[in-house]
Amino acid sequence: KQEVTQIPAALSVPEGENLVLNCSFTDSAIYNLQWFRQDPGKGLTSLLLIQSSQREQTSGRLNASLDKSSGRSTLYIAASQPGDSATYLCAVDTGRRALTFGSGTRLQVQP
Amino acid sequence: GAVVSQHPSRVICKSGTSVKIECRSLDFQATTMFWYRQFPKQSLMLMATSNEGSKATYEQGVEKDKFLINHASLTLSTLTVTSAHPEDSSFYICSAIGLAGDHPDTQYFGPGTRLTVL
């Protein structure tokens, strides 16, 4: 059974810092990995999707990497802003198209 | 981008009543929809997979007779929580995959429905 773990569970940083969120998964036979953002009491916003054959994806200040063989992914956020404060969720698709989610990293960026 | 809506966004009901939640893909046809549940401070857990015109596939531990799913068209799936109890209080989120977006594997999530059972 696929399990997804995210570290740290919570993170507080001052505005402007670069930061890294970590995600690990137990079964490397994944189809793709996605990073989402969830604001309190709201749904999910897709940030980046990395196919199993890819190593990384970039969108603006966000960069996500994938090392499938070691079961790890990182989300790098450059020059963090208070508006980046949210919970970031990592999820893997093992080919069923349904996603297995990690428990998330709650990020607080202090102005 | 592709948009998925959910209705209602929030519902409070008495124990023993049934509640229906709708999930709609507004500008694309959703061949598959998923229903997830999220308890406070926990992550999303898949409840069931719904394909248009066929019976939903439920995850282990999810009672199919309690959580009725109907995917009657390519733009609408409904989740009915029958005889709801306080332990069913949760945040229910649907997602859809279909002929939309930049990537066929992208899941588009609805805004969620907060269910509170008194």
mmCIF file of C-alpha atoms in Angstrom, chain B:
data_model
loop_
_atom_site.group_PDB
_atom_site.id
_atom_site.type_symbol
_atom_site.label_atom_id
_atom_site.label_comp_id
_atom_site.label_asym_id
_atom_site.label_seq_id
_atom_site.Cartn_x
_atom_site.Cartn_y
_atom_site.Cartn_z
ATOM 1 C CA GLY B 1 -8.689 26.561 -16.849
ATOM 2 C CA ALA B 2 -11.101 23.762 -16.098
ATOM 3 C CA VAL B 3 -13.538 24.442 -13.274
ATOM 4 C CA VAL B 4 -15.239 22.032 -10.921
ATOM 5 C CA SER B 5 -18.031 23.245 -8.683
ATOM 6 C CA GLN B 6 -19.617 21.704 -5.622
ATOM 7 C CA HIS B 7 -22.967 22.405 -4.072
ATOM 8 C CA PRO B 8 -23.670 23.107 -1.320
ATOM 9 C CA SER B 9 -20.482 24.604 0.073
ATOM 10 C CA ARG B 10 -21.674 24.107 3.618
ATOM 11 C CA VAL B 11 -24.476 22.073 5.146
ATOM 12 C CA ILE B 12 -25.637 21.454 8.680
ATOM 13 C CA CYS B 13 -28.115 18.678 9.285
ATOM 14 C CA LYS B 14 -29.623 16.657 12.082
ATOM 15 C CA SER B 15 -28.481 13.138 12.835
ATOM 16 C CA GLY B 16 -30.406 10.578 10.814
ATOM 17 C CA THR B 17 -31.102 12.742 7.794
ATOM 18 C CA SER B 18 -29.645 12.300 4.312
ATOM 19 C CA VAL B 19 -27.554 14.889 2.545
ATOM 20 C CA LYS B 20 -26.804 15.136 -1.169
ATOM 21 C CA ILE B 21 -23.669 16.833 -2.462
ATOM 22 C CA GLU B 22 -23.283 17.704 -6.139
ATOM 23 C CA CYS B 23 -20.054 17.880 -8.088
ATOM 24 C CA ARG B 24 -20.116 19.459 -11.539
ATOM 25 C CA SER B 25 -17.502 19.967 -14.206
ATOM 26 C CA LEU B 26 -18.475 23.315 -15.668
ATOM 27 C CA ASP B 27 -16.548 23.532 -18.908
ATOM 28 C CA PHE B 28 -15.397 20.031 -19.699
ATOM 29 C CA GLN B 29 -16.637 16.471 -19.754
ATOM 30 C CA ALA B 30 -15.432 14.460 -16.799
ATOM 31 C CA THR B 31 -14.957 10.815 -17.657
ATOM 32 C CA THR B 32 -13.958 10.034 -14.089
ATOM 33 C CA MET B 33 -14.740 11.745 -10.819
ATOM 34 C CA PHE B 34 -13.304 11.019 -7.414
ATOM 35 C CA TRP B 35 -14.712 11.679 -3.966
ATOM 36 C CA TYR B 36 -12.356 12.419 -1.103
ATOM 37 C CA ARG B 37 -12.935 13.083 2.578
ATOM 38 C CA GLN B 38 -10.798 15.221 4.833
ATOM 39 C CA PHE B 39 -11.092 15.213 8.612
ATOM 40 C CA PRO B 40 -9.722 18.172 10.597
ATOM 41 C CA LYS B 41 -5.945 18.472 10.428
ATOM 42 C CA GLN B 42 -5.707 15.329 8.310
ATOM 43 C CA SER B 43 -5.064 14.817 4.648
ATOM 44 C CA LEU B 44 -7.471 13.822 1.951
ATOM 45 C CA MET B 45 -8.531 10.202 1.835
ATOM 46 C CA LEU B 46 -10.064 8.681 -1.267
ATOM 47 C CA MET B 47 -13.571 7.384 -0.720
ATOM 48 C CA ALA B 48 -14.614 6.228 -4.173
ATOM 49 C CA THR B 49 -13.992 6.447 -7.894
ATOM 50 C CA SER B 50 -16.926 7.232 -10.122
ATOM 51 C CA ASN B 51 -17.113 6.610 -13.869
ATOM 52 C CA GLU B 52 -19.987 7.929 -15.916
ATOM 53 C CA GLY B 53 -22.666 5.332 -16.495
ATOM 54 C CA SER B 54 -21.207 2.651 -14.243
ATOM 55 C CA LYS B 55 -21.175 1.756 -10.573
ATOM 56 C CA ALA B 56 -18.707 3.539 -8.333
ATOM 57 C CA THR B 57 -15.694 1.727 -6.944
ATOM 58 C CA TYR B 58 -15.371 2.203 -3.196
ATOM 59 C CA GLU B 59 -12.204 2.125 -1.141
ATOM 60 C CA GLN B 60 -11.800 -0.393 1.628
ATOM 61 C CA GLY B 61 -13.663 0.657 4.721
ATOM 62 C CA VAL B 62 -16.101 2.980 2.931
ATOM 63 C CA GLU B 63 -19.686 1.767 3.161
ATOM 64 C CA LYS B 64 -21.285 1.864 -0.264
ATOM 65 C CA ASP B 65 -24.793 1.727 1.186
ATOM 66 C CA LYS B 66 -24.095 4.760 3.338
ATOM 67 C CA PHE B 67 -22.294 6.854 0.746
ATOM 68 C CA LEU B 68 -24.325 6.583 -2.433
ATOM 69 C CA ILE B 69 -22.620 7.841 -5.568
ATOM 70 C CA ASN B 70 -24.374 8.538 -8.849
ATOM 71 C CA HIS B 71 -22.456 9.639 -11.937
ATOM 72 C CA ALA B 72 -25.361 10.043 -14.299
ATOM 73 C CA SER B 73 -23.740 12.329 -16.849
ATOM 74 C CA LEU B 74 -20.315 13.460 -17.992
ATOM 75 C CA THR B 75 -20.646 16.676 -16.016
ATOM 76 C CA LEU B 76 -22.352 15.625 -12.793
ATOM 77 C CA SER B 77 -21.648 13.254 -9.937
ATOM 78 C CA THR B 78 -23.557 13.218 -6.685
ATOM 79 C CA LEU B 79 -22.641 11.883 -3.257
ATOM 80 C CA THR B 80 -25.497 11.158 -0.870
ATOM 81 C CA VAL B 81 -24.662 10.601 2.766
ATOM 82 C CA THR B 82 -27.545 8.504 4.031
ATOM 83 C CA SER B 83 -28.652 8.544 7.671
ATOM 84 C CA ALA B 84 -25.838 10.908 8.551
ATOM 85 C CA HIS B 85 -24.302 10.778 12.016
ATOM 86 C CA PRO B 86 -21.928 13.159 13.802
ATOM 87 C CA GLU B 87 -18.941 11.004 12.874
ATOM 88 C CA ASP B 88 -19.717 11.713 9.206
ATOM 89 C CA SER B 89 -18.979 15.396 9.785
ATOM 90 C CA SER B 90 -16.105 16.173 7.487
ATOM 91 C CA PHE B 91 -14.939 18.134 4.466
ATOM 92 C CA TYR B 92 -15.946 16.335 1.272
ATOM 93 C CA ILE B 93 -14.053 17.213 -1.910
ATOM 94 C CA CYS B 94 -14.597 15.933 -5.416
ATOM 95 C CA SER B 95 -12.209 15.964 -8.316
ATOM 96 C CA ALA B 96 -12.598 15.316 -12.007
ATOM 97 C CA ILE B 97 -10.464 14.054 -14.845
ATOM 98 C CA GLY B 98 -11.516 14.486 -18.423
ATOM 99 C CA LEU B 99 -11.002 16.165 -21.723
ATOM 100 C CA ALA B 100 -9.693 19.430 -20.360
ATOM 101 C CA GLY B 101 -6.608 21.256 -19.333
ATOM 102 C CA ASP B 102 -3.043 21.025 -20.387
ATOM 103 C CA HIS B 103 -2.537 17.475 -19.271
ATOM 104 C CA PRO B 104 -5.003 14.581 -19.402
ATOM 105 C CA ASP B 105 -3.906 13.344 -15.972
ATOM 106 C CA THR B 106 -4.530 16.621 -14.207
ATOM 107 C CA GLN B 107 -7.183 16.350 -11.554
ATOM 108 C CA TYR B 108 -9.352 19.393 -11.069
ATOM 109 C CA PHE B 109 -10.707 19.748 -7.578
ATOM 110 C CA GLY B 110 -13.935 21.275 -6.424
ATOM 111 C CA PRO B 111 -13.983 23.804 -3.560
ATOM 112 C CA GLY B 112 -15.295 21.248 -1.100
ATOM 113 C CA THR B 113 -18.421 20.827 1.022
ATOM 114 C CA ARG B 114 -18.287 21.186 4.781
ATOM 115 C CA LEU B 115 -20.785 18.766 6.351
ATOM 116 C CA THR B 116 -21.711 19.153 10.006
ATOM 117 C CA VAL B 117 -24.062 16.606 11.511
ATOM 118 C CA LEU B 118 -25.603 17.616 14.822
#
